[in-house]
Coordinates of C-alpha atoms and ligand atoms in Angstrom, one line a residue:
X1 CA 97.2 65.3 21.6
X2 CA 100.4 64.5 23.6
X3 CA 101.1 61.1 24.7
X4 CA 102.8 60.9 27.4
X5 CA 104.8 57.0 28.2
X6 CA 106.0 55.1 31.4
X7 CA 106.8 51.4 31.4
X8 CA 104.9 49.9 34.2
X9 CA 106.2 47.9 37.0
X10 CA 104.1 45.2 38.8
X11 CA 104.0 41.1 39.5
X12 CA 103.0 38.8 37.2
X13 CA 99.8 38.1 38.3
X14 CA 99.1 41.6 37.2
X15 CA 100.4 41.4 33.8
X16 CA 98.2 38.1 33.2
X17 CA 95.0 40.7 34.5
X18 CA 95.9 42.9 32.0
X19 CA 96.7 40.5 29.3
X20 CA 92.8 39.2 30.4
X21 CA 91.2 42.6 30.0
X22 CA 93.4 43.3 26.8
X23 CA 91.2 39.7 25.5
X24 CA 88.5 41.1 26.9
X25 CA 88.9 44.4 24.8
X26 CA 89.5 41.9 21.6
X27 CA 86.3 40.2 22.5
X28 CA 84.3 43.1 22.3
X29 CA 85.6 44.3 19.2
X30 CA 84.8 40.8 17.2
X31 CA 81.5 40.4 18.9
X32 CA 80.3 44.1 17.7
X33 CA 81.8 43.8 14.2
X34 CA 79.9 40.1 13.7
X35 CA 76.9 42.5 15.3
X36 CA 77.0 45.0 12.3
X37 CA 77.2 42.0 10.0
X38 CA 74.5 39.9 10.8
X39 CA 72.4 43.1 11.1
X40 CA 71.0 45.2 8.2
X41 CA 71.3 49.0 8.9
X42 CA 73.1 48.9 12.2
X43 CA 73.6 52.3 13.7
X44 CA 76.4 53.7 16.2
X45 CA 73.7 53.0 18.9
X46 CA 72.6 50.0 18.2
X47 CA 75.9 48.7 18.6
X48 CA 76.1 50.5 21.6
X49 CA 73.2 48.7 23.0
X50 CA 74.5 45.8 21.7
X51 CA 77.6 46.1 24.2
X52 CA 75.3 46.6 26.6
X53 CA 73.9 43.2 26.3
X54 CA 77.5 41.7 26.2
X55 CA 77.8 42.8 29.8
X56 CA 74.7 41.6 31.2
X57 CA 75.2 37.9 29.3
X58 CA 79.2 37.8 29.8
X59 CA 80.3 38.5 33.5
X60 CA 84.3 38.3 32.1
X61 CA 83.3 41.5 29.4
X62 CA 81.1 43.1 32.6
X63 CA 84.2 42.8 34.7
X64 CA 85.8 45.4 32.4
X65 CA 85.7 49.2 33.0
X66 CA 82.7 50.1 31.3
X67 CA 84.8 53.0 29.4
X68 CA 87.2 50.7 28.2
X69 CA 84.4 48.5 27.0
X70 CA 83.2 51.7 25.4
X71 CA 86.6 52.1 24.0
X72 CA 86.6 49.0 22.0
X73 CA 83.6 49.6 20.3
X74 CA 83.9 52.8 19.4
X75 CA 87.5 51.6 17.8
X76 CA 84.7 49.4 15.9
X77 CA 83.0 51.9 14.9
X78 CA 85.7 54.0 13.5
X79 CA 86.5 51.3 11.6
X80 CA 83.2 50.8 10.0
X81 CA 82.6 54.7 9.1
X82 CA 85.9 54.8 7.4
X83 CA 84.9 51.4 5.5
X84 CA 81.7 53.3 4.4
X85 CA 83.3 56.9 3.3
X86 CA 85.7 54.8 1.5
X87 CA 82.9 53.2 -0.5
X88 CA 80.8 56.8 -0.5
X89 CA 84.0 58.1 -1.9
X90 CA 84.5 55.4 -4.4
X91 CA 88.4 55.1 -3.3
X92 CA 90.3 52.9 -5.9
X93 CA 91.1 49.1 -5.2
X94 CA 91.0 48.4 -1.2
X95 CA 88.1 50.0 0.7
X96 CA 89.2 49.0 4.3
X97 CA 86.7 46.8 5.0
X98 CA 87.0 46.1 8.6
X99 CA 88.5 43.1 9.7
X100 CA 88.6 40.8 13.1
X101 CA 91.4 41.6 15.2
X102 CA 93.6 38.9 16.3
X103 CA 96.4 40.5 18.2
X104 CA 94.9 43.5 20.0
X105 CA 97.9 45.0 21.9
X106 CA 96.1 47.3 24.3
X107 CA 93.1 48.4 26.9
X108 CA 92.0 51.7 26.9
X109 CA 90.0 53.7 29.7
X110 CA 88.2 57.3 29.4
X111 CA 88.3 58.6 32.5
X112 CA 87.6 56.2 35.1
X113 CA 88.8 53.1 36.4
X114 CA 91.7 54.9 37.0
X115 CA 93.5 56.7 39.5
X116 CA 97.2 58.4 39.6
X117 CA 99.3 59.0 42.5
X118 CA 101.2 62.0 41.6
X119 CA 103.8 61.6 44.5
X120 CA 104.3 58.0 44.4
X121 CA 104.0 57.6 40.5
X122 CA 101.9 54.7 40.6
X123 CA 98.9 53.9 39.0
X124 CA 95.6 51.8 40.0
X125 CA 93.3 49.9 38.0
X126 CA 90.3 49.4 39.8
X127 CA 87.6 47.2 37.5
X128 CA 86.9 43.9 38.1
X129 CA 89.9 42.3 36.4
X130 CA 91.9 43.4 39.4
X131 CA 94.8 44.6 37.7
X132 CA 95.5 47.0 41.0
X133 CA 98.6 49.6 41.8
X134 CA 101.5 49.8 39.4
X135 CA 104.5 51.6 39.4
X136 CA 105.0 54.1 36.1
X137 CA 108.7 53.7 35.0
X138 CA 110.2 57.0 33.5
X139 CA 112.1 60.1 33.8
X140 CA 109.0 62.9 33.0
X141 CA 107.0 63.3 36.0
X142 CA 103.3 63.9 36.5
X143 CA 103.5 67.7 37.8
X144 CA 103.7 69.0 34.1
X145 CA 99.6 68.7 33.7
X146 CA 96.4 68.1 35.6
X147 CA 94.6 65.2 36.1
X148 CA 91.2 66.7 34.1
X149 CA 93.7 66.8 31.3
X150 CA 94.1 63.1 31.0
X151 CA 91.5 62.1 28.3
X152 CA 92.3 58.8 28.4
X153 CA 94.9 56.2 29.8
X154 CA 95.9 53.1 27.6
X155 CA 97.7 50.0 28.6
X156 CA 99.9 48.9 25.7
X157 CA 101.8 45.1 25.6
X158 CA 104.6 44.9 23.8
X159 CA 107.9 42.8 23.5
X160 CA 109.9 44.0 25.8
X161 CA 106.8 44.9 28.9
X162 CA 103.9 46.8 29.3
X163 CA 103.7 50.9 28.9
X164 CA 100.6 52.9 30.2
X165 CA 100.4 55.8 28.0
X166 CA 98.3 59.1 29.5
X167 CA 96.6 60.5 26.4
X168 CA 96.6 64.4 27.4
X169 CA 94.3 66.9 25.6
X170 CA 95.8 71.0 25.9
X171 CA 92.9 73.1 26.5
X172 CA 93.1 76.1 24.1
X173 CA 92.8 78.5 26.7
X174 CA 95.7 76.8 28.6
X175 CA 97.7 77.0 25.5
X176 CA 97.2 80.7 25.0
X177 CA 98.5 83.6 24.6
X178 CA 99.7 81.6 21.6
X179 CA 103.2 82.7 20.6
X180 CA 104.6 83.9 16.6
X181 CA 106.5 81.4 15.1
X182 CA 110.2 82.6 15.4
X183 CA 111.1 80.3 12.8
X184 CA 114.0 79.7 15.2
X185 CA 115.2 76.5 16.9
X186 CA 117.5 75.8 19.9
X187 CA 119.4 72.6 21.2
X188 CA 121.2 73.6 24.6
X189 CA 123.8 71.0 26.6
X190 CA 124.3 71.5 30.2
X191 CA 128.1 71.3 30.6
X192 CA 130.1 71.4 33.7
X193 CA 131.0 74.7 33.2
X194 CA 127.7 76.7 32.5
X195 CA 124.1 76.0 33.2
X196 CA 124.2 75.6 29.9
X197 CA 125.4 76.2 26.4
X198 CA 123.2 76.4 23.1
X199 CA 123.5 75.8 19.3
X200 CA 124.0 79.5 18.7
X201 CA 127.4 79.8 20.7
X202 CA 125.9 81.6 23.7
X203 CA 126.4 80.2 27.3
X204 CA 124.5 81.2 30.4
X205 CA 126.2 81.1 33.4
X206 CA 125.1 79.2 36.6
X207 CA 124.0 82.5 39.3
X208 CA 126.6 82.7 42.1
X209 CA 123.9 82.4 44.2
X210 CA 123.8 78.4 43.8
X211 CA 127.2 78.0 45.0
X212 CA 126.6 80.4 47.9
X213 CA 123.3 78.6 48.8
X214 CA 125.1 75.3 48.4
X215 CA 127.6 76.8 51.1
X216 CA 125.5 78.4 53.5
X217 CA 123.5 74.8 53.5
X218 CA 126.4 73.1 54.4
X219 CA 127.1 74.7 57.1
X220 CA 123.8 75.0 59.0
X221 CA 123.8 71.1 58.1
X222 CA 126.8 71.1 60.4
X223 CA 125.7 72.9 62.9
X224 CA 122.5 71.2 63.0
X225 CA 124.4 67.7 63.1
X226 CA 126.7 69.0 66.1
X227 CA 123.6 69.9 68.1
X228 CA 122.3 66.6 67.4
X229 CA 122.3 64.4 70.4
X230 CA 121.7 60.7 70.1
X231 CA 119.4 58.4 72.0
X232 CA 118.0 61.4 74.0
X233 CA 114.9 64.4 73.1
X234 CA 116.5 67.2 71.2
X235 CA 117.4 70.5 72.6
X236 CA 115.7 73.5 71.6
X237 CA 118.7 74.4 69.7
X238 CA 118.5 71.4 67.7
X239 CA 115.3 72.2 67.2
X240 CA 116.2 76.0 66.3
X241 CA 119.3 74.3 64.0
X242 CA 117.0 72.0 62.2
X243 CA 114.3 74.8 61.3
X244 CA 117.1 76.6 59.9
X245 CA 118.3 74.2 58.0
X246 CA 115.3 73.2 56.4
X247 CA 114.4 76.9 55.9
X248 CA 117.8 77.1 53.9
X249 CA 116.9 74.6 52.1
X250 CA 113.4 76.0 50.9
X251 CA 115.0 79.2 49.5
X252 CA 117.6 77.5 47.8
X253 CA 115.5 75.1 46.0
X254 CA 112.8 78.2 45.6
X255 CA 115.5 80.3 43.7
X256 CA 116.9 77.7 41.5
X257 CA 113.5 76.7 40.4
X258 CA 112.8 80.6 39.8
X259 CA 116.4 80.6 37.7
X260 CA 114.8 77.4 35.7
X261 CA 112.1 79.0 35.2
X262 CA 113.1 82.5 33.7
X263 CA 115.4 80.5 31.7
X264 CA 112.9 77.6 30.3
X265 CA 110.5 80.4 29.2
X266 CA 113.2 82.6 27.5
X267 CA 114.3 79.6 25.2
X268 CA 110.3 78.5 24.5
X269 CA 109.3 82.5 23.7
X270 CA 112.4 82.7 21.1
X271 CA 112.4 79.0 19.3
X272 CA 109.7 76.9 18.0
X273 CA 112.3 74.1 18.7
X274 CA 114.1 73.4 22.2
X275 CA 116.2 70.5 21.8
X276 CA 117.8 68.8 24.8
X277 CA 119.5 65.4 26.2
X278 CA 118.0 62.8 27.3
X279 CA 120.4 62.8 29.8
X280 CA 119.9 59.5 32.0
X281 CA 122.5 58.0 30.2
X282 CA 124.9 60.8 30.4
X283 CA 124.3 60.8 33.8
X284 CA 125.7 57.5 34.4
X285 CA 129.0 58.6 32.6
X286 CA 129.6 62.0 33.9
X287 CA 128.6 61.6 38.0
X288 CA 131.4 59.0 38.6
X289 CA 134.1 61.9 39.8
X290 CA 132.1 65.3 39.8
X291 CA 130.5 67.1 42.1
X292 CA 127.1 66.4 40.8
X293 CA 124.2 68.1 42.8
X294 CA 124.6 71.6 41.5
X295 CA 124.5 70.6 38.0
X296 CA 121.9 67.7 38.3
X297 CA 119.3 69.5 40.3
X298 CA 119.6 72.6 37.8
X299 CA 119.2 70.4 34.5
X300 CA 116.1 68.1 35.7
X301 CA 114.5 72.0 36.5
X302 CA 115.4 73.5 33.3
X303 CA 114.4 70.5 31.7
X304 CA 110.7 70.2 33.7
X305 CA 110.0 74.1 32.9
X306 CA 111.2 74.0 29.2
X307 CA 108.5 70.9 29.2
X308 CA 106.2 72.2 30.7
X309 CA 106.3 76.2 28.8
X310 CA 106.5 73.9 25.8
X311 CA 103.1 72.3 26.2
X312 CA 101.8 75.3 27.6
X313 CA 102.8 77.1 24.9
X314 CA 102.5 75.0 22.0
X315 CA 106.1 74.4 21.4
X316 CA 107.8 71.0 20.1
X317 CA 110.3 70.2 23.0
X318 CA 112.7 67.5 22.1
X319 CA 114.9 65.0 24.2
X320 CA 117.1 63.4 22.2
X321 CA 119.1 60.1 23.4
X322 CA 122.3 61.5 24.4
X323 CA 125.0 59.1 23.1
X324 CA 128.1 60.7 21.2
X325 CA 127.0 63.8 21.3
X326 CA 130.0 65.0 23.2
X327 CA 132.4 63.3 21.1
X328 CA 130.9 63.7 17.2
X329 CA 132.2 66.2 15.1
X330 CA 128.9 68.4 13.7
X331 CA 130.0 69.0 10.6
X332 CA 131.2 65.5 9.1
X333 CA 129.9 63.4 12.0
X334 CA 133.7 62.3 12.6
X335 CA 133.8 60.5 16.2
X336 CA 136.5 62.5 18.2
X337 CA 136.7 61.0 21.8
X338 CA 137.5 63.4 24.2
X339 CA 138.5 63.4 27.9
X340 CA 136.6 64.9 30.5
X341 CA 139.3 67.8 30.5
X342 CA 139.1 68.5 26.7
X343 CA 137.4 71.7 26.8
X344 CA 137.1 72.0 22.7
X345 CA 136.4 69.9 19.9
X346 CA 139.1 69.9 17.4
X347 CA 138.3 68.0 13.8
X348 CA 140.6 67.8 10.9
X349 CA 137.4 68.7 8.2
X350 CA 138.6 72.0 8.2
X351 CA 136.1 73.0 11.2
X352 CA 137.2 75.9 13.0
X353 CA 138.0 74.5 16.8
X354 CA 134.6 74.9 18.5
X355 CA 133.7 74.8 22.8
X356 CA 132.9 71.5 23.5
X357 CA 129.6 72.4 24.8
X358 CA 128.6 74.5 21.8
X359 CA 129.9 71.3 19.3
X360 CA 127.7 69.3 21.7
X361 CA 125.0 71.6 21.3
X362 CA 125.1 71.4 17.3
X363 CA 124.9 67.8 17.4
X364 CA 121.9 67.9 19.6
X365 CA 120.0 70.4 17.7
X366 CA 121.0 68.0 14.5
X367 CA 119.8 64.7 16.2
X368 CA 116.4 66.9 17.1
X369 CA 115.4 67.8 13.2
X370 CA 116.7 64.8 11.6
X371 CA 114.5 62.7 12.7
X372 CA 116.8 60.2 14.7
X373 CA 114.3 59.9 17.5
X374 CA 113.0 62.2 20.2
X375 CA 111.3 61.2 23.5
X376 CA 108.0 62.4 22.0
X377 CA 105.3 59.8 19.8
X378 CA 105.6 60.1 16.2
X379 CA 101.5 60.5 16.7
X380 CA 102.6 64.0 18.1
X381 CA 105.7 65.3 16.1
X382 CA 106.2 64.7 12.3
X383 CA 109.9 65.1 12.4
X384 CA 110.4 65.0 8.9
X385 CA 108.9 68.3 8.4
X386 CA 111.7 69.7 9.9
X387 CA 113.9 68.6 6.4
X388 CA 117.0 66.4 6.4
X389 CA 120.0 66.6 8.6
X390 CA 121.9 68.8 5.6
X391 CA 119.8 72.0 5.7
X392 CA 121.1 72.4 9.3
X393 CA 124.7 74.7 8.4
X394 CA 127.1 74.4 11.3
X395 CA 127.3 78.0 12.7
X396 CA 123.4 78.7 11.6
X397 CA 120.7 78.9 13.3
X398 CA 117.9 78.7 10.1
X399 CA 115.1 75.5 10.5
X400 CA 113.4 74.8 6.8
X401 CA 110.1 73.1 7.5
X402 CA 107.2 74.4 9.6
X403 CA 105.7 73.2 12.7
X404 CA 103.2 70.2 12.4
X405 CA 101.0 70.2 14.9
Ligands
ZN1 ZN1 134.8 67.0 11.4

């Protein structure tokens, strides 16, 4: 299972409808679990039934999305079976009996009452508690899977907002060929001055061809623009001009998503681990003064393929939050700030001076296997497997622990 988060955006009149089918959900819950204890020898289907006789007599539980109802008792259910293997089993002290919920956090729908827009990001409720069209707030975006892949979509409340999560289910035959464990892991940083740099000292280069493209594009923009006549129908040379352009444009983007690509796949076919920034927040700090596009566009590709081969493929693929990775020292975790023309990292622990990048790189790949957070659920990725921040040497490349999942 990978879940896949995104805040959600809407008005309040939304929130309250999902707060509403979230009591709803709650409702259910209760109403089957006093079902199964008034009841002698109730079955899974009888309870079943028995939500089907909550919709007909409560028109606030029928205004639900029948899967979500479905959801709820099923959770119910769960509940009950484990309360019963526990007393099969005859577990010691507690046996989990199942108790009534009083702060249920979320909604969840199978597959409908539901629909994504890919393009726009939103997402629509469509039962009868009128939730409608929200906006999904986050970096990933929804080309990494199909929509028949989406088992089921949960609204979660918490704190700080409300978070959809898409509960994605890999096919095994998308997932094959499976790949040997390399017993390798990775953590790359796209610096300024290669597409990027990885944990193991090796840089790759950014192809001329990006710069050249970049060029070219330029200029036909120009020419295009001096063609451009305002108030008035183009000219067929506009027209010719803006057809180049835009034709420019499509290789350009078509090659750098080809370069992503060979790339992405390299790094998932050698490591069982890819680690990488989360780099919104490095985003902020770095574009002030620097040309940004080149480097920008390239990342967010690498970063969707490596994604995307990782799921594919069965890989852990890691994002972890980006701040001081630059300016940490990966071998006694000594803050050295540097400028933005500091190409090295220089520590007095006795470290030998290191590229920036590749000291960058090291802390990445540490932050990745010691636990301190990825972008993925802990549901998914067991991080501790991967053993404590020591067994990672500066300069080596070994990962103790195996893969969980
Ligand atoms: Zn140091």
């Amino acid at each position: 299972m990978f879940i896949l988060e995104y805040k959600l955006r809407g008005k309040e009149s939304q929130f309250r409808a999902i707060d509403e089918s979230i009591r709803t959900v709650q409702f259910v819950r209760n109403k089957c679990l006093r079902y199964w204890e008034d009841n002698k020898g109730v079955g899974q289907k009888d309870i079943y039934k028995h939500v089907t006789a909550l919709r007909k007599e409560f028109s606030f539980v029928k205004d639900l999305n029948s899967t979500a109802c479905q959801q709820a008792c099923e959770r119910t259910w769960t509940a009950i079976l484990k309360f019963y293997t526990n007393c099969k089993n005859n577990i010691r002290g507690k046996k989990g009996y199942p108790k009534y919920s009083k702060r249920t956090r979320s909604v969840e729908f199978k597959k409908s009452g539901w629909k994504l827009n890919h393009d726009t990001k939103r997402i629509t409720f469509s039962d009868g508690k009128n939730i409608g069209e929200l906006k999904l707030i986050g970096s990933r975006d929804l080309y990494y899977f199909q929509e028949w892949q989406i088992q089921r979509v949960r609204i979660v409340r918490r704190a700080d907002g409300y978070f959809v999560q898409l509960i994605l289910k890999l096919d095994p035959r998308d997932i094959t060929p499976q790949l040997e464990t390399t017993k390798k892991c990775v953590a790359i940083d796209v610096g300024l001055k290669y597409f990027y740099s990885d944990s193991n000292g090796e840089t790759v280069e950014c192809p001329k061809y990006y710069r050249q493209s970049e060029k070219r594009l330029n200029k036909l923009n120009r020419r295009k623009s001096r063609k451009f006549v305002k108030g008035q129908k183009q000219s067929n040379n506009y027209q010719k001009a803006r057809k180049k352009y835009a034709k420019g444009h499509l290789k350009a983007s078509r090659q750098r998503e080809e370069f992503a690509k060979e790339k992405a796949l390299r790094l998932i076919q050698s490591n069982d681990l890819v680690a990488y920034e989360d780099l919104k927040v490095k985003n902020l700090v770095r574009n002030k003064k620097l040309a940004k596009s080149i480097n920008d566009v390239a990342w967010s590709l690498l970063r969707k393929w490596i994604e995307y081969f990782g799921l594919k493929y069965g890989r852990l693929t890691i994002a972890v939050p980006p701040h001081h990775t630059t300016s940490d020292c990966p071998n006694c975790g000594k803050r050295v700030k540097k400028s933005l023309s500091t190409r090295t990292h220089v520590c007095d622990c006795g470290i030998p001076v290191l590229d920036r990048d590749y000291a960058a790189s090291l802390n990445i790949l540490k932050k990745a296997t010691s636990g301190h957070g990825g972008s993925w659920s802990n549901e998914i990725l067991d991080l501790n497997a991967w053993g404590d921040s020591t067994s990672i040497l500066v300069g080596s490349n070994t990962c103790q622990g195996k893969l969980s999942h």
